[in-house]
CSV table of C-alpha atoms in Angstrom, one decimal:
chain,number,residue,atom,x,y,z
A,1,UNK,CA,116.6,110.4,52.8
A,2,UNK,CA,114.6,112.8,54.9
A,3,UNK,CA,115.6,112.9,58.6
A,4,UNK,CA,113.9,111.3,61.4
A,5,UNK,CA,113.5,112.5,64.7
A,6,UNK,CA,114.2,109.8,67.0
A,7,UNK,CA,113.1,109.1,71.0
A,8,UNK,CA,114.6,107.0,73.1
A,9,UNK,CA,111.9,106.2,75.9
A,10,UNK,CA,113.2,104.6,79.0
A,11,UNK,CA,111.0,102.1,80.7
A,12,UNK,CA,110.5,101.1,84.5
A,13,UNK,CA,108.7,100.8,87.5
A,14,UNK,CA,109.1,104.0,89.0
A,15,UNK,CA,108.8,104.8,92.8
A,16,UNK,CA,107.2,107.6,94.7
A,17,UNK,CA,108.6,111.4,94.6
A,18,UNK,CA,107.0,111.8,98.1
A,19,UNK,CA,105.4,110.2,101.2
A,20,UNK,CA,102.6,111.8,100.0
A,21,UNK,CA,102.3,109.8,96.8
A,22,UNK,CA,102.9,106.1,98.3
A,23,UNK,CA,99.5,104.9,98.4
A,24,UNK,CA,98.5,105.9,94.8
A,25,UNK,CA,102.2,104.2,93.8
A,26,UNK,CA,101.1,101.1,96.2
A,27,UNK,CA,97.4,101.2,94.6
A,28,UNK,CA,98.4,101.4,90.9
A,29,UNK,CA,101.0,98.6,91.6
A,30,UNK,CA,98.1,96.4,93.2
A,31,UNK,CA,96.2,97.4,90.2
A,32,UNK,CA,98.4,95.8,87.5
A,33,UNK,CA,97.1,92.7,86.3
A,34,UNK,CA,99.9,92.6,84.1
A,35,UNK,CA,101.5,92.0,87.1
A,36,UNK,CA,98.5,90.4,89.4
A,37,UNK,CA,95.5,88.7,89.4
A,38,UNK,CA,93.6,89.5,92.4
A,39,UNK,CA,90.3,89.2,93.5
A,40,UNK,CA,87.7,91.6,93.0
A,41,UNK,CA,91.0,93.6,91.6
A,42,UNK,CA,89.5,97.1,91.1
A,43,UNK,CA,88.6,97.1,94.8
A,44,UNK,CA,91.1,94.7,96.4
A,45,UNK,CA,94.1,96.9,95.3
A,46,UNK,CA,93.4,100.1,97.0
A,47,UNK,CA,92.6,98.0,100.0
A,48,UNK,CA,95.9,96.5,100.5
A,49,UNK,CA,97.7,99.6,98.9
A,50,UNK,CA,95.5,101.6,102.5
A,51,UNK,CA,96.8,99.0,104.5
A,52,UNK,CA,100.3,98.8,103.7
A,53,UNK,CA,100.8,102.6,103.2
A,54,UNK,CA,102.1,103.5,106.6
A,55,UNK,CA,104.4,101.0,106.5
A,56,UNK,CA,105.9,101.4,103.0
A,57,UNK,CA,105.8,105.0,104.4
A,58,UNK,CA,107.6,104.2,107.1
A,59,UNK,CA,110.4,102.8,105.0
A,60,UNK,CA,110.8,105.4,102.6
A,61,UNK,CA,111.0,108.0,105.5
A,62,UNK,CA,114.3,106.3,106.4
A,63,UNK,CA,116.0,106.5,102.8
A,64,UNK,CA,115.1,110.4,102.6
A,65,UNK,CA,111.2,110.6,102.4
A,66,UNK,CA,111.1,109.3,98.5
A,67,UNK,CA,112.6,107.4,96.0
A,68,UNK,CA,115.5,108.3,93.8
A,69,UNK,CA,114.8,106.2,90.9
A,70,UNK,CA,113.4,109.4,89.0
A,71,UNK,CA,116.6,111.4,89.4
A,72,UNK,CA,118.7,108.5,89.0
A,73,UNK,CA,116.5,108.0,85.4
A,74,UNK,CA,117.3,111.6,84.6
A,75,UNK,CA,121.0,111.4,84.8
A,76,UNK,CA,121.1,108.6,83.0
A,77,UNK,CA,119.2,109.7,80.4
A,78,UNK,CA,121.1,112.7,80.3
A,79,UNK,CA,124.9,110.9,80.3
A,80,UNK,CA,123.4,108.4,77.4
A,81,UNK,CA,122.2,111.8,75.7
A,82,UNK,CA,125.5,113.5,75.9
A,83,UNK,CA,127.4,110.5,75.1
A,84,UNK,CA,125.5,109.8,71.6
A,85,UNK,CA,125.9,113.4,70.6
A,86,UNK,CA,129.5,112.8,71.3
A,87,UNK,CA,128.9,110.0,68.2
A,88,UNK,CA,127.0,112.1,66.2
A,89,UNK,CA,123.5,110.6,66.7
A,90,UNK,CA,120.8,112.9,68.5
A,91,UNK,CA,118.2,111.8,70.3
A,92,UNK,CA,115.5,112.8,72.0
A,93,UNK,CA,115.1,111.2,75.5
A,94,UNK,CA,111.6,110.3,77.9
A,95,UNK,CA,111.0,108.3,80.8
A,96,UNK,CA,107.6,107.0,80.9
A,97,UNK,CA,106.8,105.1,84.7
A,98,UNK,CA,104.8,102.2,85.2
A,99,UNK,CA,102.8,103.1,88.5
A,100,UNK,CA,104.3,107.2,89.2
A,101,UNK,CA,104.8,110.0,86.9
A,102,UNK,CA,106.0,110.6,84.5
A,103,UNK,CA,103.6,108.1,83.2
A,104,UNK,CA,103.9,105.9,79.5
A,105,UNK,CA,100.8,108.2,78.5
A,106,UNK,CA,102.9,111.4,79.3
A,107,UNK,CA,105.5,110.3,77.5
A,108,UNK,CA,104.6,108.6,74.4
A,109,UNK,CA,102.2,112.7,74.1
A,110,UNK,CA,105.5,114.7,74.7
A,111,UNK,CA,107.4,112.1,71.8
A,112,UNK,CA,104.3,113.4,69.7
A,113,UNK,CA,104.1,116.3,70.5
A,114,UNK,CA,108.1,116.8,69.4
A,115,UNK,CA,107.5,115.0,66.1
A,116,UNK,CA,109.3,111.6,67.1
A,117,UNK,CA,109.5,109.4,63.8
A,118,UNK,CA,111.8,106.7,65.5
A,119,UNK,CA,111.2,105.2,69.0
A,120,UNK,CA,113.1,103.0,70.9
A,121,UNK,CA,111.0,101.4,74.0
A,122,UNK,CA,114.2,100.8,76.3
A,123,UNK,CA,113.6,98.4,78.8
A,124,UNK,CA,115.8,99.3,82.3
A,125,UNK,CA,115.5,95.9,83.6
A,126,UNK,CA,118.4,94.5,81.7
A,127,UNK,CA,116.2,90.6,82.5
A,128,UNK,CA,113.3,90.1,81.0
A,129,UNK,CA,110.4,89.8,83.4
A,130,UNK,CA,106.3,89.7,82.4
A,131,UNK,CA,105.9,91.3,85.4
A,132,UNK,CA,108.5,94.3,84.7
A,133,UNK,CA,109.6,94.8,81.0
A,134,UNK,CA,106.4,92.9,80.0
A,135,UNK,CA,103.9,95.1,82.2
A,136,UNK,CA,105.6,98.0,80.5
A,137,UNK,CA,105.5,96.8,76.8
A,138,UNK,CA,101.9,96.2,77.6
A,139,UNK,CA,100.7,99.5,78.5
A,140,UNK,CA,103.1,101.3,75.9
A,141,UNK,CA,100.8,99.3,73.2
A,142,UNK,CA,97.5,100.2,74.9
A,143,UNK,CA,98.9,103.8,75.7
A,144,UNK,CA,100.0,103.9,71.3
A,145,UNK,CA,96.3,102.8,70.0
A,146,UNK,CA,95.0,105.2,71.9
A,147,UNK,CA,97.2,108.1,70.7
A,148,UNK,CA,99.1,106.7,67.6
A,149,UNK,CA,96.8,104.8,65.8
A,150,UNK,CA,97.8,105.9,62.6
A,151,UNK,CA,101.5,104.6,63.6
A,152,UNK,CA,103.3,108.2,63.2
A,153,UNK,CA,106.0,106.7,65.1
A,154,UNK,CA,107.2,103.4,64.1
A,155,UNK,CA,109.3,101.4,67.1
A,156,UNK,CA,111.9,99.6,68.1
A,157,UNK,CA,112.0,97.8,71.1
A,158,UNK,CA,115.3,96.7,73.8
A,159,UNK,CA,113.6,94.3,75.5
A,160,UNK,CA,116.6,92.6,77.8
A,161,UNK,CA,120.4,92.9,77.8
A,162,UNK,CA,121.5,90.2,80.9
A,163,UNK,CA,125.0,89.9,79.6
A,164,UNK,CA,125.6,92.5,77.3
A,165,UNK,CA,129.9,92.7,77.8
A,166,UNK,CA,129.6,96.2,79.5
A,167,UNK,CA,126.8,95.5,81.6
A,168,UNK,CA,129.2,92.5,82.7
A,169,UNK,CA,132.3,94.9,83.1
A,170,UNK,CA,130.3,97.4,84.8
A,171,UNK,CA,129.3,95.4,87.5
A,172,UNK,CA,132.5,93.4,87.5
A,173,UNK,CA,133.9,96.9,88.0
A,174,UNK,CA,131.7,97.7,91.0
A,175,UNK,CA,132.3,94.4,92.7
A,176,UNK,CA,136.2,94.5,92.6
A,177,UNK,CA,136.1,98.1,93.4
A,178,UNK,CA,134.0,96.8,96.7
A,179,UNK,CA,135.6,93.7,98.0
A,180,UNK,CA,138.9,95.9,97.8
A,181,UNK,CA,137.3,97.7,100.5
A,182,UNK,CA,137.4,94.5,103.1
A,183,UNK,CA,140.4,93.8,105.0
A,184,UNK,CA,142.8,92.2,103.2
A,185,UNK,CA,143.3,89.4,105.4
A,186,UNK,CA,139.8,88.3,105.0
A,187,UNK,CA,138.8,89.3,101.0
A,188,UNK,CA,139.5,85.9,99.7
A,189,UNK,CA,136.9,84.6,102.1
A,190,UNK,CA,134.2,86.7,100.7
A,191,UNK,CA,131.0,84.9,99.7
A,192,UNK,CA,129.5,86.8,96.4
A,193,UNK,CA,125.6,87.1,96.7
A,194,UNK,CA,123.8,88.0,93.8
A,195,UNK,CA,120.4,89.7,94.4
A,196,UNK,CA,117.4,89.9,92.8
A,197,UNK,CA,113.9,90.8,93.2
A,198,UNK,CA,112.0,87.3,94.1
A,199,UNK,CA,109.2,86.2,91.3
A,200,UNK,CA,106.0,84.0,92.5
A,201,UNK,CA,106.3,80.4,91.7
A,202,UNK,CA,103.0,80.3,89.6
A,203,UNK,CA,105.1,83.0,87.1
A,204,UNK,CA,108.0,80.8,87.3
A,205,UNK,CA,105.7,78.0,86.2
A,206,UNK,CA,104.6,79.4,83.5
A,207,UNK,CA,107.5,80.0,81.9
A,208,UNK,CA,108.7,83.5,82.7
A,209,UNK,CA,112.4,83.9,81.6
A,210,UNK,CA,113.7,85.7,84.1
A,211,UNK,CA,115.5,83.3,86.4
A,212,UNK,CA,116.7,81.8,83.6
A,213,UNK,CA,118.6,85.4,82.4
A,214,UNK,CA,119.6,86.5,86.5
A,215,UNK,CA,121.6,83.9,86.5
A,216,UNK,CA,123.6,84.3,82.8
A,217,UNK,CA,123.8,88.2,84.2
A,218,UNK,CA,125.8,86.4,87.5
A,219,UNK,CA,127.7,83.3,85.5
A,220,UNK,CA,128.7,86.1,82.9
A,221,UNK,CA,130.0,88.3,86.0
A,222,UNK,CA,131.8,85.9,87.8
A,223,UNK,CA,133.8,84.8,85.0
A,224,UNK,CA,134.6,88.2,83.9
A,225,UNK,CA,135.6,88.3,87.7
A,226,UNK,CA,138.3,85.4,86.7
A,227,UNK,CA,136.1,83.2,89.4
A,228,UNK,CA,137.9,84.6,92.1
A,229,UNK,CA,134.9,83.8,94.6
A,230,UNK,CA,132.2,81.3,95.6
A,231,UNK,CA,128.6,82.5,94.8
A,232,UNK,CA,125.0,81.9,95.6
A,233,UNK,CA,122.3,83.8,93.4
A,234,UNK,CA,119.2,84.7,95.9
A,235,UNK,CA,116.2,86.3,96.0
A,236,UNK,CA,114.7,89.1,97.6
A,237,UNK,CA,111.4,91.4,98.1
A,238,UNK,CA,109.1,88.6,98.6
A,239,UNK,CA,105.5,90.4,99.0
A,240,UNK,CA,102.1,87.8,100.3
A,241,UNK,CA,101.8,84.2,101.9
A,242,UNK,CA,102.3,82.1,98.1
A,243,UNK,CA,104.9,80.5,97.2
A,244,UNK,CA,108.1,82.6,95.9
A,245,UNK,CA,111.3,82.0,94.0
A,246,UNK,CA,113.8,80.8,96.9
A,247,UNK,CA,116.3,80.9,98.6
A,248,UNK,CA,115.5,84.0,100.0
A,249,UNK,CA,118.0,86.6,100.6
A,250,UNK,CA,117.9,87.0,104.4
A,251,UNK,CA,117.4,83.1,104.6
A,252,UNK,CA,120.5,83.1,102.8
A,253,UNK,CA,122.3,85.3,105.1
A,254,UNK,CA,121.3,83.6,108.4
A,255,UNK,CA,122.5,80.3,106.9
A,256,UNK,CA,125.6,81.5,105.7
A,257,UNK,CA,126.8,82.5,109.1
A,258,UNK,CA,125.4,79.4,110.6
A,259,UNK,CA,127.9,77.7,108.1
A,260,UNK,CA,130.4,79.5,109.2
A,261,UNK,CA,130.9,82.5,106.2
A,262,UNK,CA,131.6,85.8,108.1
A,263,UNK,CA,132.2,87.9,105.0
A,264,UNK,CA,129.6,88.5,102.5
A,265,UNK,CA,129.6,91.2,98.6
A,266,UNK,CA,126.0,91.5,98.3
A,267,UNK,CA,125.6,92.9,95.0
A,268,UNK,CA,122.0,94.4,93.5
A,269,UNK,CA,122.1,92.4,89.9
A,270,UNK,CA,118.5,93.1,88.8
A,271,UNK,CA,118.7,96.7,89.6
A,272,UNK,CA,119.9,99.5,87.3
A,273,UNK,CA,119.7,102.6,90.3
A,274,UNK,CA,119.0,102.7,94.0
A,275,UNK,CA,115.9,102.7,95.2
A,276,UNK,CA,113.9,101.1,97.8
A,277,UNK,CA,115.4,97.6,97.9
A,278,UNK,CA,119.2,98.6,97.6
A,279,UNK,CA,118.8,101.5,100.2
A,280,UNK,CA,116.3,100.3,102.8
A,281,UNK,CA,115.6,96.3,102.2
A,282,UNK,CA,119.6,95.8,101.6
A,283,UNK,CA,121.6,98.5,103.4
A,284,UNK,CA,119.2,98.9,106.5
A,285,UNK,CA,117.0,95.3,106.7
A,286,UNK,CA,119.7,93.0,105.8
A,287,UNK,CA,122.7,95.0,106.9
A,288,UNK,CA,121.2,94.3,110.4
A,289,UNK,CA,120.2,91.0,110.5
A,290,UNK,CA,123.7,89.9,108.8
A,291,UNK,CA,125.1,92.1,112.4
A,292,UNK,CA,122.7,89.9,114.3
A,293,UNK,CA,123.9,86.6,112.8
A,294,UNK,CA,127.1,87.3,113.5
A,295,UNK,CA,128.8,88.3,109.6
A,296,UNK,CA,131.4,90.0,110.8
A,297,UNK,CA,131.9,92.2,107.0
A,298,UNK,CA,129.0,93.3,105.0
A,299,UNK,CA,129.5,95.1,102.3
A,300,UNK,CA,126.4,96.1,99.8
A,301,UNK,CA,128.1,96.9,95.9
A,302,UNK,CA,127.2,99.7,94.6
A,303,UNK,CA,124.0,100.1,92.2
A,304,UNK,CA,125.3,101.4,88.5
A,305,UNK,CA,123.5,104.2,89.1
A,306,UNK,CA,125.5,106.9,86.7
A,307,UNK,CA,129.2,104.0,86.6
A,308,UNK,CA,130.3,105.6,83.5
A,309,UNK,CA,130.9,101.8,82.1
A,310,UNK,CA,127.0,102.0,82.6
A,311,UNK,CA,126.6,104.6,80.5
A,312,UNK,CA,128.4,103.5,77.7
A,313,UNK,CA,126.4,100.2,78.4
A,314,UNK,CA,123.4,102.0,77.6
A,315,UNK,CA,124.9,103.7,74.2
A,316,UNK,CA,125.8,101.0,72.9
A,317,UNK,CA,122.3,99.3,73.2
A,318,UNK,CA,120.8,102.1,71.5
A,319,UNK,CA,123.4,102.9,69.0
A,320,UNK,CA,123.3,99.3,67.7
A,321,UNK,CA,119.5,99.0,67.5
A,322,UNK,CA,119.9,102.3,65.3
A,323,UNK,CA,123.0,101.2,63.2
A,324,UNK,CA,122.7,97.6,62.8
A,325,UNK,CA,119.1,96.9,63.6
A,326,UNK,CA,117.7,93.6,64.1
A,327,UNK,CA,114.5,92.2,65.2
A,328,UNK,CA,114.6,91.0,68.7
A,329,UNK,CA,114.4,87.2,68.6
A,330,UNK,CA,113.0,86.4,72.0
A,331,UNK,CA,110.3,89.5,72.1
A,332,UNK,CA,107.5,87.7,70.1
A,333,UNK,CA,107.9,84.5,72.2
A,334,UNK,CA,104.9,84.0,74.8
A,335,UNK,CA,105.5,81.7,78.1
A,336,UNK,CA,104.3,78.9,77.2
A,337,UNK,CA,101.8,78.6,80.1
A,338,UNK,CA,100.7,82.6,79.4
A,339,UNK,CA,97.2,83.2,79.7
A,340,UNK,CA,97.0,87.1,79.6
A,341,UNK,CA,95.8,88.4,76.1
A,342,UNK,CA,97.2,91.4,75.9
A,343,UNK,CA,100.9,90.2,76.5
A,344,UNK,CA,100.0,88.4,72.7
A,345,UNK,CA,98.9,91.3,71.3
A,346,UNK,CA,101.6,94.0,72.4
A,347,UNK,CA,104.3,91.1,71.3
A,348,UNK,CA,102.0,91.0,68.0
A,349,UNK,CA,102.2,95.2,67.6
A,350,UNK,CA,105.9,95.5,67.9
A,351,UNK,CA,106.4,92.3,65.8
A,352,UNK,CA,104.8,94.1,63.1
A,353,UNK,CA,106.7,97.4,63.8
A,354,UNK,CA,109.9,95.7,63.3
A,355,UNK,CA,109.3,94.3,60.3
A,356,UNK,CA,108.0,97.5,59.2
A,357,UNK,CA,111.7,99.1,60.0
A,358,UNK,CA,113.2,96.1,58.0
A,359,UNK,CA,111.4,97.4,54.8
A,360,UNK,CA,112.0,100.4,55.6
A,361,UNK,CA,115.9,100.2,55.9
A,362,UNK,CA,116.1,97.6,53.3
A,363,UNK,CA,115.0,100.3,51.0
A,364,UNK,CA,116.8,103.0,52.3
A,365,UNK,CA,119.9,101.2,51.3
A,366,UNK,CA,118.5,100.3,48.2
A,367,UNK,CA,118.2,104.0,47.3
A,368,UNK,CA,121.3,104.9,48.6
């Protein structure tokens, strides 16, 4: 059978590569209604993206003037590269941001442009979220009628992996490696935090999965951790006056030491790289207000960033969607509460793409 060049396009949110480019980040973000409904929307979202600018600014001047998540993206993409070559599968690799560049549009023209037969849509939020993975997934479809309607490249999609057993290891690995960093006297009173960007109750109630596949990402951890500690999963990055998924992490932290815990592992579960929430919300926010409340350790785990059990993490995802492909069983599933339309329809498009690689591989193996 004829070789077929394959793309592995890694999906996320993205963050601004200068102070200079927060409020368009801020705008495009208050722009999603993937993510939002707002008022007025077109209008509204550069109006709150204007007024929280020079405060967003503000924060990313004290974590360098930017965020990393772009060269974090690029390393990883470059280790995962290297390490399938080292199996004798190349790929080509893309990132395609949600809100910064390089934008889906970019990348899905580059993959074109290169003659990309085979994509893989890899989702770096290993738990499903309609307002992360599914926002993505949504504009990929709108970004491939537009500019692959004749379906040049057919595509697979990794759509979550909360307790895939290296993910598990790799964090396991990260939170041993920092609770050995604690006083010995005082690590087997450590109090393990899980933490995880917040989700608005109104998502929650409509079914979103992603509390739901937080906490197997933390029950899986903890027992690879031989449930050495006590743990709370909370919830961070709360943004507007509704209702959010609770309890919140500096909540959490205030009443902990009220309780009488003085040593607390935070540990970053829902994020795959530093960025603004690890090195702003967590080590300068929180790591203050758990000094004001009298924790007397605080120790933030590392984000897996380029952990080399990461990186194998993310070869193995794509060799066995390659190898041993199967049709994602939870992709095609709406909330049951959904009401946005196109969530239906991209779910629909990749639905049809996989059974299209079914056929296709069924009768590759028939000729073989």
């Amino acid at each position: 059978m004829k070789y077929r060049t394959k793309g592995v396009l890694f999906l996320n949110m993205g963050g601004p590569s200068s102070l200079d480019k927060v409020e368009d980040f801020l705008s495009r973000l208050f722009s999603d209604t993937d993510l939002m409904k707002l008022p007025m929307q077109k209008y509204s979202s550069k109006f709150i993206a204007k007024r929280r600018t020079p405060k967003v600014r503000g924060q990313y001047a004290q974590i360098g003037g930017k965020s990393p998540i772009y060269d974090w993206t690029l390393k990883q993409t470059e280790l995962m590269k290297r390490a399938l070559l080292q199996d004798g599968l190349d790929v080509n690799t893309y990132i395609g941001f949600r809100y910064v560049a390089p934008f889906v549009e970019e990348a899905v023209e580059q993959m074109l442009r290169d003659g990309v037969r085979e994509g893989i849509a890899f989702s770096q939020y290993p738990q499903y979220s309609c307002a992360t993975t599914g926002s993505s997934l949504n504009e990929l479809y709108r970004v491939l009628r537009k500019h692959d309607p004749s379906k040049k490249i057919s595509w697979r999609v990794i759509d979550r992996w909360p307790t895939h057993h290296l993910l598990i290891k790799a964090f396991a690995k990260l939170v041993t490696e920092k609770i050995s960093e604690l006083p010995e006297e005082c690590r087997d009173d450590a109090v393990i935090l899980f933490t995880a960007h917040s989700l608005p109750i109104k998502a929650v109630d409509r079914g979103d999965p992603y509390p739901a596949e937080v906490a197997a990402t933390c029950h899986a951890i903890i027992k690879e951790l031989g449930h050495s500690h006590p743990y709370r999963i909370v919830w961070q990055s709360k943004v507007g006056p509704l209702p959010w998924l609770g309890p919140h992490t500096d909540d959490a932290l205030t009443g902990l030491a009220k309780n009488g815990h003085k040593v607390v592992v935070l540990v970053p579960v829902a994020f795959t790289s530093d960025h603004i929430e690890t090195l702003y919300e967590l080590d300068i926010l929180y790591k203050d207000l758990a000094d004001k409340v009298g924790i007397e350790h605080f120790k933030r785990v590392d984000a897996l960033n380029v952990e080399p059990l990461f990186i194998d993490c993310l070869k193995d995802l794509v060799l066995s969607h390659l190898k041993d492909f199967k049709k994602p069983v939870q992709l095609n599933l709406q909330c049951p509460k959904c009401t946005n339309t196109v969530c239906g329809e991209a779910k629909g498009f990749f639905e049809d793409h996989h059974d299209e690689i079914v056929r296709y591989e069924d009768k590759t193996r028939t000729i073989e």
